[in-house]
Every structure is written in structure tokens, then in C-alpha cells.
Coordinates of C-alpha atoms and ligand atoms in Angstrom, one line a residue:
Chain A
X1 CA -19.2 -18.6 -4.3
X2 CA -16.7 -19.7 -6.8
X3 CA -13.2 -19.9 -6.6
X4 CA -11.5 -16.8 -7.6
X5 CA -7.8 -17.8 -7.4
X6 CA -6.6 -21.3 -7.1
X7 CA -2.9 -22.2 -6.5
X8 CA -2.0 -25.9 -6.5
X9 CA 1.5 -27.1 -5.6
X10 CA 3.5 -24.4 -7.1
X11 CA 7.2 -24.4 -7.3
X12 CA 9.6 -21.8 -8.3
X13 CA 13.3 -21.8 -8.2
X14 CA 15.8 -19.3 -9.2
X15 CA 19.0 -21.3 -9.7
X16 CA 19.7 -22.9 -6.3
X17 CA 17.4 -20.7 -4.7
X18 CA 13.8 -22.0 -3.9
X19 CA 11.5 -19.2 -4.0
X20 CA 8.3 -21.1 -3.8
X21 CA 8.4 -24.5 -2.3
X22 CA 5.0 -26.1 -3.2
X23 CA 2.4 -23.5 -2.4
X24 CA -1.3 -24.3 -2.4
X25 CA -4.0 -22.0 -1.9
X26 CA -7.6 -21.1 -2.6
X27 CA -9.1 -17.8 -2.3
X28 CA -12.9 -17.6 -3.0
X29 CA -14.6 -14.9 -4.9
X30 CA -15.5 -11.7 -3.0
X31 CA -12.8 -12.3 -0.3
X32 CA -10.2 -9.7 0.8
X33 CA -7.5 -11.8 1.3
X34 CA -4.0 -11.1 2.8
X35 CA -0.7 -12.6 1.8
X36 CA 1.9 -11.8 4.4
X37 CA 5.2 -12.7 5.2
X38 CA 8.8 -11.5 5.7
X39 CA 11.0 -10.2 2.9
X40 CA 12.1 -12.9 0.6
X41 CA 9.2 -15.1 1.6
X42 CA 8.2 -15.6 -2.0
X43 CA 5.0 -13.3 -2.0
X44 CA 5.9 -11.2 -5.1
X45 CA 7.1 -14.6 -6.8
X46 CA 3.7 -16.1 -6.2
X47 CA 2.0 -13.0 -7.6
X48 CA 4.4 -12.9 -10.5
X49 CA 3.2 -16.7 -11.4
X50 CA -0.3 -15.8 -11.2
X51 CA 0.1 -12.8 -13.6
X52 CA 2.2 -15.0 -16.0
X53 CA 5.2 -12.5 -15.2
X54 CA 7.2 -15.8 -14.1
X55 CA 6.8 -19.4 -15.2
X56 CA 6.4 -21.7 -12.1
X57 CA 8.7 -24.8 -12.3
X58 CA 5.8 -27.0 -10.9
X59 CA 2.1 -26.6 -10.3
X60 CA -0.9 -24.9 -11.6
X61 CA -2.6 -21.5 -11.1
X62 CA -6.0 -20.4 -12.2
X63 CA -7.9 -17.1 -12.2
X64 CA -11.7 -17.9 -12.0
X65 CA -11.1 -21.2 -13.4
X66 CA -9.0 -20.0 -16.2
X67 CA -5.4 -21.5 -16.2
X68 CA -2.8 -18.8 -16.4
X69 CA -0.7 -20.6 -18.9
X70 CA -3.0 -22.7 -21.0
X71 CA -5.8 -19.9 -21.1
X72 CA -3.6 -16.8 -20.5
X73 CA -5.5 -14.2 -22.3
X74 CA -8.7 -15.0 -20.3
X75 CA -6.8 -15.3 -17.0
X76 CA -5.2 -11.9 -17.7
X77 CA -8.1 -9.9 -18.4
X78 CA -9.7 -11.3 -15.3
X79 CA -6.6 -10.0 -13.1
X80 CA -5.6 -6.6 -12.4
X81 CA -2.0 -6.5 -10.6
X82 CA -0.5 -3.8 -8.8
X83 CA 3.3 -4.4 -9.1
X84 CA 5.5 -3.7 -6.0
X85 CA 8.0 -2.0 -8.0
X86 CA 7.4 1.7 -8.5
X87 CA 7.5 1.8 -12.2
X88 CA 6.5 4.1 -14.6
X89 CA 6.7 5.3 -18.3
X90 CA 8.4 8.7 -18.6
X91 CA 6.9 9.4 -22.0
X92 CA 3.3 9.8 -21.0
X93 CA 0.8 11.8 -18.7
X94 CA -1.5 10.2 -16.2
X95 CA -4.4 10.1 -18.7
X96 CA -2.3 8.9 -21.6
X97 CA -1.0 6.1 -19.4
X98 CA -4.5 5.0 -18.3
X99 CA -5.8 5.2 -21.9
X100 CA -3.0 3.1 -23.2
X101 CA -3.4 0.5 -20.4
X102 CA -7.3 0.4 -21.4
X103 CA -6.0 -0.1 -25.0
X104 CA -3.7 -3.2 -24.1
X105 CA -6.9 -4.7 -22.5
X106 CA -8.9 -4.2 -25.8
X107 CA -11.0 -1.5 -24.2
X108 CA -11.2 1.7 -26.3
X109 CA -13.5 4.3 -25.0
X110 CA -12.7 4.2 -21.2
X111 CA -12.9 7.8 -20.2
X112 CA -15.8 7.7 -17.9
X113 CA -14.3 4.8 -15.8
X114 CA -10.8 6.4 -16.1
X115 CA -12.3 9.7 -14.6
X116 CA -13.8 7.8 -11.8
X117 CA -10.7 6.1 -10.8
X118 CA -8.8 9.3 -11.1
X119 CA -11.2 10.9 -8.8
X120 CA -11.5 8.1 -6.3
X121 CA -7.6 8.0 -6.0
X122 CA -7.7 11.8 -5.7
X123 CA -5.6 12.2 -9.0
X124 CA -8.1 14.0 -11.2
X125 CA -6.0 17.5 -11.0
X126 CA -3.0 15.4 -12.2
X127 CA -4.7 13.8 -15.3
X128 CA -2.7 16.0 -17.7
X129 CA 0.7 15.8 -15.9
X130 CA 3.6 14.0 -17.2
X131 CA 4.3 10.8 -15.2
X132 CA 8.0 12.1 -14.5
X133 CA 6.7 15.0 -12.6
X134 CA 4.7 13.2 -9.8
X135 CA 5.7 12.4 -6.3
X136 CA 6.4 8.9 -5.4
X137 CA 2.8 8.5 -3.7
X138 CA 1.4 9.8 -6.7
X139 CA 3.1 7.4 -9.1
X140 CA 1.8 4.6 -6.7
X141 CA -1.6 5.9 -7.0
X142 CA -1.3 5.5 -10.7
X143 CA -0.1 2.1 -10.5
X144 CA -3.0 1.1 -8.9
X145 CA -5.4 2.8 -11.4
X146 CA -3.6 1.1 -14.4
X147 CA -4.2 -2.1 -12.5
X148 CA -8.2 -1.3 -12.6
X149 CA -8.7 0.1 -15.9
X150 CA -10.4 -3.1 -17.1
X151 CA -12.3 -3.5 -14.0
X152 CA -10.8 -6.7 -13.3
X153 CA -12.9 -9.2 -10.9
X154 CA -9.6 -10.2 -9.2
X155 CA -7.3 -7.4 -7.9
X156 CA -3.7 -8.0 -6.5
X157 CA -2.0 -5.2 -4.9
X158 CA 1.8 -5.9 -3.7
X159 CA 2.6 -3.6 -1.0
X160 CA 0.5 -0.7 -2.5
X161 CA 1.0 1.6 0.3
X162 CA 4.9 1.6 0.6
X163 CA 5.8 5.1 0.6
X164 CA 2.0 6.3 0.5
X165 CA 1.1 9.0 3.3
X166 CA -1.5 8.2 5.8
X167 CA -4.4 10.4 4.4
X168 CA -3.6 8.9 0.9
X169 CA -3.7 5.3 2.1
X170 CA -7.2 5.9 4.0
X171 CA -8.5 7.1 0.6
X172 CA -6.9 4.1 -1.1
X173 CA -8.3 1.7 1.2
X174 CA -11.8 3.3 1.0
X175 CA -11.8 2.8 -2.8
X176 CA -10.5 -0.7 -2.4
X177 CA -12.9 -1.7 0.3
X178 CA -15.7 -0.2 -2.1
X179 CA -14.5 -2.4 -5.0
X180 CA -14.5 -5.3 -2.6
X181 CA -18.1 -4.5 -1.6
X182 CA -19.0 -4.6 -5.2
X183 CA -17.8 -8.2 -5.6
X184 CA -14.1 -7.7 -6.6
X185 CA -11.9 -10.3 -4.7
X186 CA -8.9 -8.5 -3.4
X187 CA -5.5 -10.0 -2.6
X188 CA -3.2 -7.7 -0.5
X189 CA 0.5 -8.0 0.6
X190 CA 1.6 -5.5 3.1
X191 CA 4.3 -4.9 5.8
X192 CA 1.6 -2.8 7.7
X193 CA 0.1 -5.7 9.9
X194 CA -2.8 -3.5 11.4
X195 CA -3.8 -2.5 8.0
X196 CA -4.2 -6.3 7.0
X197 CA -5.9 -7.0 10.4
X198 CA -8.4 -4.2 9.7
X199 CA -9.0 -5.3 6.1
X200 CA -8.6 -8.8 5.3
X201 CA -11.0 -11.6 6.2
X202 CA -8.5 -14.4 5.7
X203 CA -4.6 -14.5 5.7
X204 CA -2.0 -16.8 4.4
X205 CA 1.3 -16.3 5.8
X206 CA 4.3 -17.4 3.8
X207 CA 8.0 -18.3 5.1
X208 CA 10.6 -19.2 2.9
X209 CA 8.3 -20.2 0.2
X210 CA 6.0 -22.2 2.1
X211 CA 2.6 -21.4 3.5
X212 CA 2.9 -21.7 7.3
X213 CA -0.5 -20.4 8.4
X214 CA -3.7 -20.2 6.3
X215 CA -6.9 -19.2 8.3
X216 CA -9.3 -16.5 9.1
X217 CA -7.8 -13.4 10.5
X218 CA -10.2 -14.0 13.4
X219 CA -8.8 -17.6 13.9
X220 CA -5.2 -16.8 13.7
X221 CA -5.7 -13.9 16.3
X222 CA -7.4 -16.4 18.5
X223 CA -4.8 -19.1 17.9
X224 CA -1.6 -16.9 17.9
X225 CA -2.2 -14.0 19.8
X226 CA -4.2 -13.4 22.9
X227 CA -5.7 -10.3 25.2
X228 CA -2.9 -8.6 27.3
X229 CA -3.6 -7.1 30.3
X230 CA -1.3 -4.6 32.1
X231 CA -1.5 -4.0 35.8
X232 CA 0.0 -1.5 38.1
X233 CA -0.6 -2.8 41.5
X234 CA -0.9 -0.1 44.4
X235 CA 2.4 0.0 46.5
X236 CA 4.3 -2.0 43.9
X237 CA 2.6 -5.6 45.3
X238 CA 3.5 -8.6 43.9
X239 CA 1.1 -10.8 42.0
X240 CA -0.9 -13.2 44.0
X241 CA 0.6 -17.0 43.1
X242 CA -2.8 -18.1 41.8
X243 CA -1.9 -15.5 38.7
X244 CA 1.8 -16.4 38.2
X245 CA 1.0 -18.7 35.2
X246 CA -0.6 -15.8 33.3
X247 CA 2.1 -13.4 33.9
X248 CA 4.7 -12.8 31.1
X249 CA 6.9 -10.4 32.8
X250 CA 7.0 -6.7 34.3
X251 CA 7.4 -3.7 32.2
X252 CA 7.9 -0.1 33.7
X253 CA 6.7 -1.5 37.0
X254 CA 3.5 -2.8 35.6
X255 CA 2.7 -6.6 35.5
X256 CA 2.1 -7.9 32.0
X257 CA -0.4 -10.8 31.7
X258 CA -1.5 -12.9 28.9
X259 CA -5.4 -13.9 29.1
X260 CA -6.7 -16.7 26.8
X261 CA -9.8 -14.6 26.2
X262 CA -11.2 -11.6 27.8
X263 CA -13.4 -13.7 30.4
X264 CA -10.0 -14.4 32.1
X265 CA -10.4 -10.7 33.5
X266 CA -13.0 -11.8 36.1
X267 CA -10.6 -14.4 37.4
X268 CA -7.9 -12.0 37.9
X269 CA -10.0 -9.3 39.4
X270 CA -11.2 -11.8 41.8
X271 CA -7.8 -13.0 42.7
X272 CA -6.5 -9.6 43.5
X273 CA -9.9 -8.8 45.5
X274 CA -9.4 -11.9 47.6
X275 CA -5.6 -11.1 48.5
X276 CA -6.7 -7.4 49.2
X277 CA -4.5 -5.8 46.5
X278 CA -5.8 -2.7 45.1
X279 CA -5.1 -1.6 41.3
X280 CA -3.5 1.8 40.3
X281 CA -3.8 1.4 36.5
X282 CA -5.2 -1.4 34.3
X283 CA -5.1 -1.7 30.5
X284 CA -6.6 -4.3 28.4
X285 CA -5.2 -4.7 24.7
X286 CA -6.9 -7.0 22.2
X287 CA -5.1 -9.6 20.3
X288 CA -3.3 -8.3 17.4
X289 CA -1.8 -9.6 14.4
X290 CA 1.8 -8.5 14.7
X291 CA 1.9 -10.8 17.7
X292 CA 0.3 -13.7 15.9
X293 CA 2.7 -13.2 12.9
X294 CA 5.7 -13.2 15.0
X295 CA 4.5 -16.5 16.8
X296 CA 3.6 -17.9 13.5
X297 CA 7.3 -17.2 12.3
X298 CA 9.0 -18.6 15.3
X299 CA 6.9 -21.5 15.1
X300 CA 8.0 -22.0 11.4
X301 CA 11.7 -21.5 12.3
X302 CA 11.6 -24.0 15.0
X303 CA 9.9 -26.6 12.9
Chain B
X1 CA -6.6 -6.5 -32.4
X2 CA -6.9 -3.4 -29.9
X3 CA -4.0 -4.8 -28.0
X4 CA -1.7 -4.5 -31.1
X5 CA -3.1 -1.1 -32.2
X6 CA -2.6 0.3 -28.9
X7 CA 1.0 -0.8 -28.5
X8 CA 1.6 0.2 -32.1
X9 CA 0.4 3.6 -31.1
X10 CA 2.3 3.7 -27.9
X11 CA 5.7 2.8 -29.7
X12 CA 4.9 5.5 -32.4
X13 CA 4.2 8.0 -29.8
X14 CA 7.4 7.2 -27.9
X15 CA 9.7 8.2 -30.6
X16 CA 7.3 10.8 -32.1
X17 CA 7.5 12.8 -28.9
X18 CA 11.2 13.1 -29.1
X19 CA 11.5 13.3 -32.9
X20 CA 14.0 15.9 -32.8
X21 CA 16.6 13.3 -31.8
X22 CA 14.8 10.0 -33.4
X23 CA 14.1 11.5 -36.7
X24 CA 15.7 14.9 -37.3
X25 CA 19.2 13.9 -35.8
X26 CA 19.6 10.9 -38.1
X27 CA 18.5 12.8 -41.3
X28 CA 21.3 15.5 -40.3
X29 CA 23.8 12.8 -39.8
X30 CA 23.0 11.4 -43.5
X31 CA 23.2 14.7 -45.0
X32 CA 26.7 15.2 -43.4
X33 CA 27.9 12.0 -44.9
X34 CA 26.6 13.1 -48.4
X35 CA 28.4 16.4 -48.0
X36 CA 31.7 15.0 -47.0
X37 CA 31.8 12.1 -49.2
X38 CA 30.5 13.6 -52.3
X39 CA 33.0 16.6 -51.9
X40 CA 35.7 14.4 -51.6
X41 CA 35.1 11.7 -54.1
X42 CA 32.5 13.1 -56.6
X43 CA 35.4 14.1 -59.2
X44 CA 37.0 10.7 -58.7
X45 CA 34.6 7.9 -58.4
X46 CA 32.3 6.7 -60.8
X47 CA 30.6 3.8 -60.2
X48 CA 28.1 3.0 -62.7
X49 CA 28.1 4.7 -66.2
X50 CA 25.4 7.8 -66.4
X51 CA 25.4 7.8 -62.4
X52 CA 27.4 10.5 -60.7
X53 CA 29.0 9.5 -57.5
X54 CA 26.8 11.9 -55.5
X55 CA 23.6 10.5 -57.0
X56 CA 24.8 6.8 -56.2
X57 CA 25.6 7.6 -52.7
X58 CA 22.1 8.8 -51.9
X59 CA 20.3 5.5 -51.9
X60 CA 22.9 3.8 -49.8
X61 CA 22.7 6.7 -47.0
X62 CA 19.0 6.5 -47.1
X63 CA 18.9 2.7 -46.8
X64 CA 21.7 2.8 -43.9
X65 CA 19.5 5.2 -42.2
X66 CA 16.4 3.1 -42.5
X67 CA 18.2 0.1 -41.1
X68 CA 19.9 2.0 -38.3
X69 CA 17.0 3.6 -37.1
X70 CA 14.6 0.7 -37.3
X71 CA 16.8 -1.3 -35.4
X72 CA 17.5 1.5 -32.8
X73 CA 13.7 1.9 -32.2
X74 CA 12.9 -1.4 -31.1
X75 CA 15.9 -2.3 -29.3
X76 CA 16.3 0.9 -27.3
X77 CA 12.3 0.7 -26.6
X78 CA 12.7 -2.9 -25.2
X79 CA 15.9 -2.1 -23.3
X80 CA 14.4 0.8 -21.9
X81 CA 11.4 -0.6 -20.7
X82 CA 13.3 -3.6 -19.5
X83 CA 15.8 -1.6 -17.4
X84 CA 13.0 0.5 -16.0
X85 CA 10.6 -2.2 -15.3
X86 CA 7.8 -0.3 -17.3
X87 CA 7.7 -3.6 -19.6
X88 CA 5.5 -5.2 -17.1
X89 CA 2.7 -2.9 -18.5
X90 CA 2.8 -4.8 -21.5
X91 CA 3.5 -8.1 -20.1
X92 CA 0.4 -8.2 -17.7
X93 CA -2.4 -7.5 -20.3
X94 CA -3.5 -10.3 -22.7
X95 CA -1.4 -9.2 -25.6
X96 CA -0.1 -12.5 -27.7
X97 CA 3.7 -12.7 -28.7
X98 CA 2.4 -12.2 -32.3
X99 CA 0.7 -9.0 -31.6
X100 CA 3.6 -7.8 -29.5
X101 CA 6.3 -8.6 -32.4
X102 CA 4.2 -6.7 -34.9
X103 CA 3.6 -3.9 -32.9
X104 CA 7.4 -3.5 -32.3
X105 CA 8.4 -4.4 -35.8
X106 CA 5.8 -2.0 -37.5
X107 CA 6.9 0.8 -35.4
X108 CA 10.5 0.4 -36.1
X109 CA 10.0 0.2 -39.8
X110 CA 7.7 3.4 -39.6
X111 CA 10.5 5.1 -37.8
X112 CA 13.1 3.9 -40.4
X113 CA 11.0 5.0 -43.2
X114 CA 10.3 8.3 -41.9
X115 CA 13.9 8.8 -41.5
X116 CA 14.6 7.4 -45.0
X117 CA 12.1 9.6 -46.6
X118 CA 13.5 12.7 -44.6
X119 CA 16.9 11.7 -46.0
X120 CA 15.7 11.3 -49.6
X121 CA 13.9 14.9 -49.3
X122 CA 17.0 16.9 -47.8
X123 CA 19.3 15.2 -50.5
X124 CA 17.2 15.6 -53.3
X125 CA 18.8 19.2 -54.0
X126 CA 22.4 17.4 -54.7
X127 CA 21.4 15.2 -57.2
X128 CA 17.9 14.7 -58.3
X129 CA 17.1 10.9 -57.7
X130 CA 15.7 8.8 -60.6
X131 CA 12.9 6.4 -59.8
X132 CA 13.5 3.9 -62.4
X133 CA 11.6 1.3 -60.6
X134 CA 9.6 2.3 -57.9
X135 CA 8.1 -0.8 -56.4
X136 CA 11.8 -2.1 -55.7
X137 CA 12.3 1.0 -53.7
X138 CA 9.2 0.6 -51.6
X139 CA 9.9 -3.3 -51.3
X140 CA 13.5 -3.0 -50.1
X141 CA 12.8 -0.2 -47.7
X142 CA 9.9 -2.2 -45.9
X143 CA 11.7 -5.3 -45.8
X144 CA 15.0 -3.5 -44.6
X145 CA 13.0 -1.9 -42.0
X146 CA 11.1 -4.8 -41.1
X147 CA 14.2 -7.1 -40.5
X148 CA 16.2 -4.5 -38.3
X149 CA 13.0 -4.0 -36.4
X150 CA 12.7 -7.8 -35.8
X151 CA 16.5 -7.8 -35.2
X152 CA 16.1 -4.9 -32.7
X153 CA 13.7 -6.8 -31.0
X154 CA 15.9 -9.8 -30.6
X155 CA 18.9 -7.5 -29.3
X156 CA 16.5 -5.6 -27.1
X157 CA 15.3 -9.0 -25.5
X158 CA 18.8 -10.4 -25.2
X159 CA 20.6 -7.5 -23.7
X160 CA 20.2 -6.8 -20.0
X161 CA 22.2 -3.6 -20.0
X162 CA 22.4 -0.6 -22.4
X163 CA 26.3 -1.2 -23.1
X164 CA 25.4 -4.8 -24.4
X165 CA 23.1 -3.4 -26.8
X166 CA 25.9 -1.0 -27.9
X167 CA 28.0 -3.8 -28.5
X168 CA 25.5 -5.6 -30.5
X169 CA 25.2 -2.2 -32.4
X170 CA 28.9 -1.6 -32.8
X171 CA 30.2 -5.1 -33.7
X172 CA 27.4 -6.3 -35.6
X173 CA 24.8 -3.7 -37.2
X174 CA 27.5 -1.2 -38.2
X175 CA 30.1 -3.3 -39.8
X176 CA 27.4 -5.2 -41.7
X177 CA 26.0 -1.8 -43.0
X178 CA 29.4 -0.4 -43.6
X179 CA 30.6 -3.3 -45.5
X180 CA 27.6 -3.7 -47.7
X181 CA 28.5 -0.9 -50.4
X182 CA 26.8 2.0 -49.1
X183 CA 29.8 3.9 -50.3
X184 CA 31.0 1.8 -53.3
X185 CA 30.1 -0.7 -55.7
X186 CA 31.5 -4.2 -54.4
X187 CA 32.8 -4.9 -57.9
X188 CA 35.3 -2.2 -56.9
X189 CA 36.6 -4.6 -54.0
X190 CA 39.4 -7.2 -54.3
X191 CA 37.8 -10.6 -55.3
X192 CA 38.1 -12.1 -51.7
X193 CA 36.1 -8.9 -50.3
X194 CA 33.6 -9.2 -53.0
X195 CA 32.8 -13.0 -52.2
X196 CA 32.9 -11.9 -48.3
X197 CA 30.2 -9.1 -49.3
X198 CA 27.9 -11.8 -51.0
X199 CA 27.2 -13.3 -47.5
X200 CA 26.2 -10.0 -45.8
X201 CA 22.4 -9.7 -46.4
X202 CA 22.7 -5.9 -45.8
X203 CA 24.5 -5.8 -49.2
X204 CA 21.3 -7.3 -50.6
X205 CA 19.1 -4.6 -49.2
X206 CA 21.1 -1.9 -50.4
X207 CA 21.8 -3.2 -53.9
X208 CA 18.2 -4.0 -54.4
X209 CA 16.9 -0.6 -53.1
X210 CA 19.5 1.1 -55.4
X211 CA 18.4 -0.7 -58.4
X212 CA 14.8 0.8 -57.8
X213 CA 16.6 4.1 -58.3
X214 CA 18.9 3.3 -61.1
X215 CA 17.7 0.2 -62.9
X216 CA 21.2 -1.0 -62.6
X217 CA 22.9 -2.9 -59.6
X218 CA 25.4 -5.2 -58.7
X219 CA 23.5 -8.4 -58.7
X220 CA 19.9 -8.9 -60.1
X221 CA 17.0 -7.6 -57.8
X222 CA 15.4 -10.7 -57.6
X223 CA 18.1 -12.4 -56.2
X224 CA 18.5 -9.6 -53.8
X225 CA 14.8 -10.0 -53.0
X226 CA 15.1 -13.7 -52.3
X227 CA 18.1 -13.3 -49.9
X228 CA 16.3 -10.1 -48.2
X229 CA 13.2 -12.2 -47.9
X230 CA 14.7 -15.3 -46.6
X231 CA 16.7 -13.0 -43.9
X232 CA 13.4 -11.5 -42.8
X233 CA 12.0 -15.1 -42.3
X234 CA 14.9 -16.3 -40.5
X235 CA 15.2 -13.1 -38.3
X236 CA 11.3 -13.1 -37.7
X237 CA 11.3 -16.8 -36.6
X238 CA 14.1 -15.9 -34.2
X239 CA 12.4 -13.1 -32.7
X240 CA 9.0 -14.8 -32.5
X241 CA 10.6 -18.1 -31.0
X242 CA 12.0 -15.8 -28.1
X243 CA 9.0 -13.9 -27.5
X244 CA 6.7 -17.3 -27.5
X245 CA 9.3 -18.8 -24.9
X246 CA 9.3 -15.2 -22.8
X247 CA 13.2 -15.5 -22.8
X248 CA 14.2 -12.9 -20.3
X249 CA 11.0 -11.4 -20.3
X250 CA 9.1 -13.9 -18.2
X251 CA 11.5 -15.7 -16.1
Ligands
ADP1 N1 14.2 -12.7 -10.9 C1 15.0 -13.4 -9.5 N2 15.9 -13.9 -9.5 C2 16.8 -14.5 -8.6 N3 16.1 -14.6 -7.3 C3 14.8 -14.1 -7.2 C4 14.1 -13.3 -8.2 N4 13.1 -12.9 -7.8 C5 13.0 -13.1 -6.5 N5 14.1 -13.9 -6.0 C6 14.4 -14.3 -4.7 O1 13.2 -15.4 -4.4 C7 13.0 -15.0 -3.0 C8 11.7 -14.5 -2.9 O2 11.3 -13.1 -3.5 P1 10.2 -12.6 -3.5 O3 9.1 -13.1 -4.0 O4 10.4 -11.3 -4.0 O5 9.9 -12.2 -2.0 P2 8.7 -11.1 -1.2 O6 8.0 -10.4 -2.2 O7 7.9 -12.1 -0.2 O8 9.5 -10.3 -0.4 C9 13.9 -13.9 -2.5 O9 15.0 -14.8 -2.0 C10 14.3 -13.3 -3.8 O10 15.7 -12.9 -3.6
MG2 MG1 7.7 -8.8 -2.4

């Protein structure tokens, strides 16, 4: 597998503000990659540098080996970007918008692919509607469509589901997953962490312009989150002392335990049996990205 | 060149879809100028022998319309897409800065020429225009439209808000066109203002253009061509330099 996106020591300042403080990343072809971080972390700035919308103060970026500055034409042809801002050109219909966008990439007769995109994004019946008359969610989908007209091998989506309702989100992800299955590299930023957890194979977390975590989703979950066990004990019994080191407090009368892995459940059950404590209710939740995210950010602030 | 062609096509569609405001309205404005000025001055002013004032006025008004509309087209398209953010759609594709420049300037010149043609058509009934040297008419109309298109690109890039653009229009473009001999021959001015007018490139655009209609002008059309051609090179170089740097477009 080749390298789809390479980011080396990229720095970007806006006046006194450092938006990117030396970011390095490598994303392989075919990955579904998540770029996470709180507002202002620098995600959009990094995407702008990759797309040539912003010029980094230092460092290099390349798309499939093509430098975004020196070889900008080739790099831009390989990249499709869904911008974060909900922008549109009010003069045109959806189909005109997509035909024009195709032309910008040098593609003249693109109707077959445009129809396919429209169908997949559930926009087919809006093809001849003026952009002005579309709802926010539909405008967002047209933005996605615009990024795909030239079948870019690398697709970047900057918060594509903000303001899009659940049903449409499902449709969008189905389509993007299909593209990923066909070999397109996907880079996603989102505030919906469950979405990132479900979709992304690897994740970079940004904080104040720095990469503070970069690993497979699985490893991040293992390292920064854990199985949570919620236990309601009969008669409001206290936890046996042998389990005290796992306890993370009580919530609504139920003990909250944090388990390094799910096999620790055996230990818990054994301890309770030994102490003769019965269980009224028990719930096990798997590690989740939200917890991992919060812990990575706390660690970042502490450092 | 598909990128260039598409961008040009988009720019043409953009004004054509609202052609009532972008083409018809300026034609009507020029017609109103003609009605008022010729009514007031036709009996009293004779600029060139054998040319009635109304006839004298028409080429100037036509050129003024070409220039103002070419400027307006490029500058308003750019500022609009900058303010709404839709400029990103042209910044993401592999469109070179030269293609970008050519598309905006060509579209601007075409709008200018369309409006100019409209002005000539609706004013033809008042004083049938002579076409003494038609090649000069075409050359100066093209160059004038292109210069103002390129200047419109510069203004559209530089301005962050609509009122900055209006300032550019009111304090630069409008005085330059008004003080260029649209309504009079500069020979009728006091010597000091005559000299000042000779530093105004718009004066040469209008004088050369007018030469094409009457075969007479304040200065030689070759001098006008040299000045206007020079102005085109300077403004284009500035515009291209800004686009190449990505000034205010790619921060
Ligand atoms: N054009 C700009 N001018 C000045 N500051 C900017 C500009 N773009 C972004 N910033 C600043 O850079 C930082 C990173 O912003 P951004 O990349 O948009 O973050 P994110 O997308 O992660 O929310 C923020 O502090 C933001 O205010
Ligand atoms: Mg952002």
C-alpha cells in the first residue's frame, strides 16, 4: 500500500496564533482515517493546507506523492474536499453546480457519474432545483457531491454530518463506506465520536495544533478507555475490599467499576460470590472513543 | 483548457441569468445620460466641426458603459464569492492562476462589450454613428474592457467587504471615467486640466475609441493605443502577480 497523504512538520500561524505547531502524519492508501480534536485544534487548517487553500509557514504536504505546492495541479486532481462551511453558489441548480465543478477538473461529459452520485446521496429529485431552495442538509449533500465529481482517490470530509439528520447520515456513510471499499482513502473530521469509532480504522487526535495521539482506533480504545461495569448489589451491599481498586464511584445506587479488559468480570463475580453478595442488576459497556478522547485531551493539557 | 472554459462559462452564466440588471439596466442609464445631455447641450456645444454634440457624446457614453460594466463584472463576482465562501469551488480544482485571470477578464470584457453594443443600438436613432475607422472601435473597446476586467480582478481580490469595493468604484473608477472627456473635448479645458487629463489612461481609451467613429480625435490614435496597451500590461501584471501569490485568496 502506498502513502495517500503525507504531512511533514507542518506549521501554520495566523499572526500571533499558532494553528499548527509541527504536525506530521502519514495516511496509507485505502485507509478510513479520523482527524479528531476540539474546536480550534487545527483540523480545518490542516485540511486547508492539504488542499492548497492555505499555505503552511513550514513543512511539506503531499497527496499520493504529489507535493501540494510544487505539483499542485496533480495533487488537487487526486483530492476531493468537502469544506466545513456550508457554502453554495446561489446562481445555479444542483446539476449545473455539479457539471461546472466537473469542468473545473477538466471533465466534460460527466452525466453518468453525476447521476450516480445524486442517486446515492438521495438528491436525484432535486437535480434541477436551484441551490437557494435547498434545505441545509441538502446543501451539505451537494457539497459532498461536488467533492466527488472527479472521482478523487483521496476524499476529505470536514464535519460532513453537521446539521444532517440521522437517516441521511446513514445514507451518506453507506456511500462513503462503499467508496472506501472500492479503494478510496477517506479522511474524516467529526464531532460525533461514535461515528468516528464506527467508521475509522485509525485516528489522529489534535490539540492546539499538535498531534497528541495517533493510533488504530482499537489501540486507542484499549489504551485510553476500558470496559465499564455497573453493579447494583442486593440490599445496597458495599463492594468487597478486594474490588476497591476497580471502583470508580457510585451512581444512582449502582457501583461503577472500570475493568482493564472483559476477562476481569470473572474476578469480580468470584469476589462477590465469595463474599456472599447477590447481584440485583449488572451492565457491561465496552470501551468507547468518547472516554478515550477525553482522557487524551486531559493528558495533553496536563503535559 | 477545460478549466478555463468552464470558469469562463460560469462567469458568463452568472451575469446572463440576471441580464436585466447586468445588461439592460446600464443600457438604459446610458440612454438617460444621452437624453439629458443632448437636450441641454446639443444647441450650444460643438466639439468638432461637422460633428453634432449628440453624435460626439455617443461613443464616450458607450465606452463608459463598457468600462464600468467590465469592472463591475469581475469585481462583484469575486467579492461575492469571497464573502459567501463559494470561491472555494474554484480554489480547490487544478485551475492555474493564468486560467483564472483569463476567464474573469474575458467574461468581464464580454459583458462590457454586450452593454456597449446595446448602448450603440439604442442610441443609433438619435444620431446615426459614422464608422470612420471601425478597427479602432474594436481595438479600443476590447482593450478597455480587458483593462477594467483586470482592474476588477485586482479590486475584487483586495476588497474584503462590499463597501470597500464601492469606495474603489466611487473614488477611482468614477472620477477617472468622468474626467476623461466623455462629455467634452479636453481642448475645451483650461491648460492645467488638459495636462492632468493626459495622465488619465481612460482619456486615451475614450479618445481612441471616438477616433474610430469620427476619424478625428484630441490626440493621435497611435498614441492612445500605446498608452492603453501599456495600461493593459501594467494592470494585468499586477493582477497576475496577486493571483500567483494567492494574495487574500490562499492565506
Ligand atoms: N483565516 C484565519 N485567520 C485567523 N485565524 C484563523 C484562521 N483560520 C483558523 N484560525 C484559527 O486557527 C485555529 C485553528 O482553527 P481550525 O483549523 O478551524 O480548527 P478546527 O477545525 O480544529 O476547529 C483557531 O484558533 C482559529 O481561530
Ligand atoms: Mg474545523
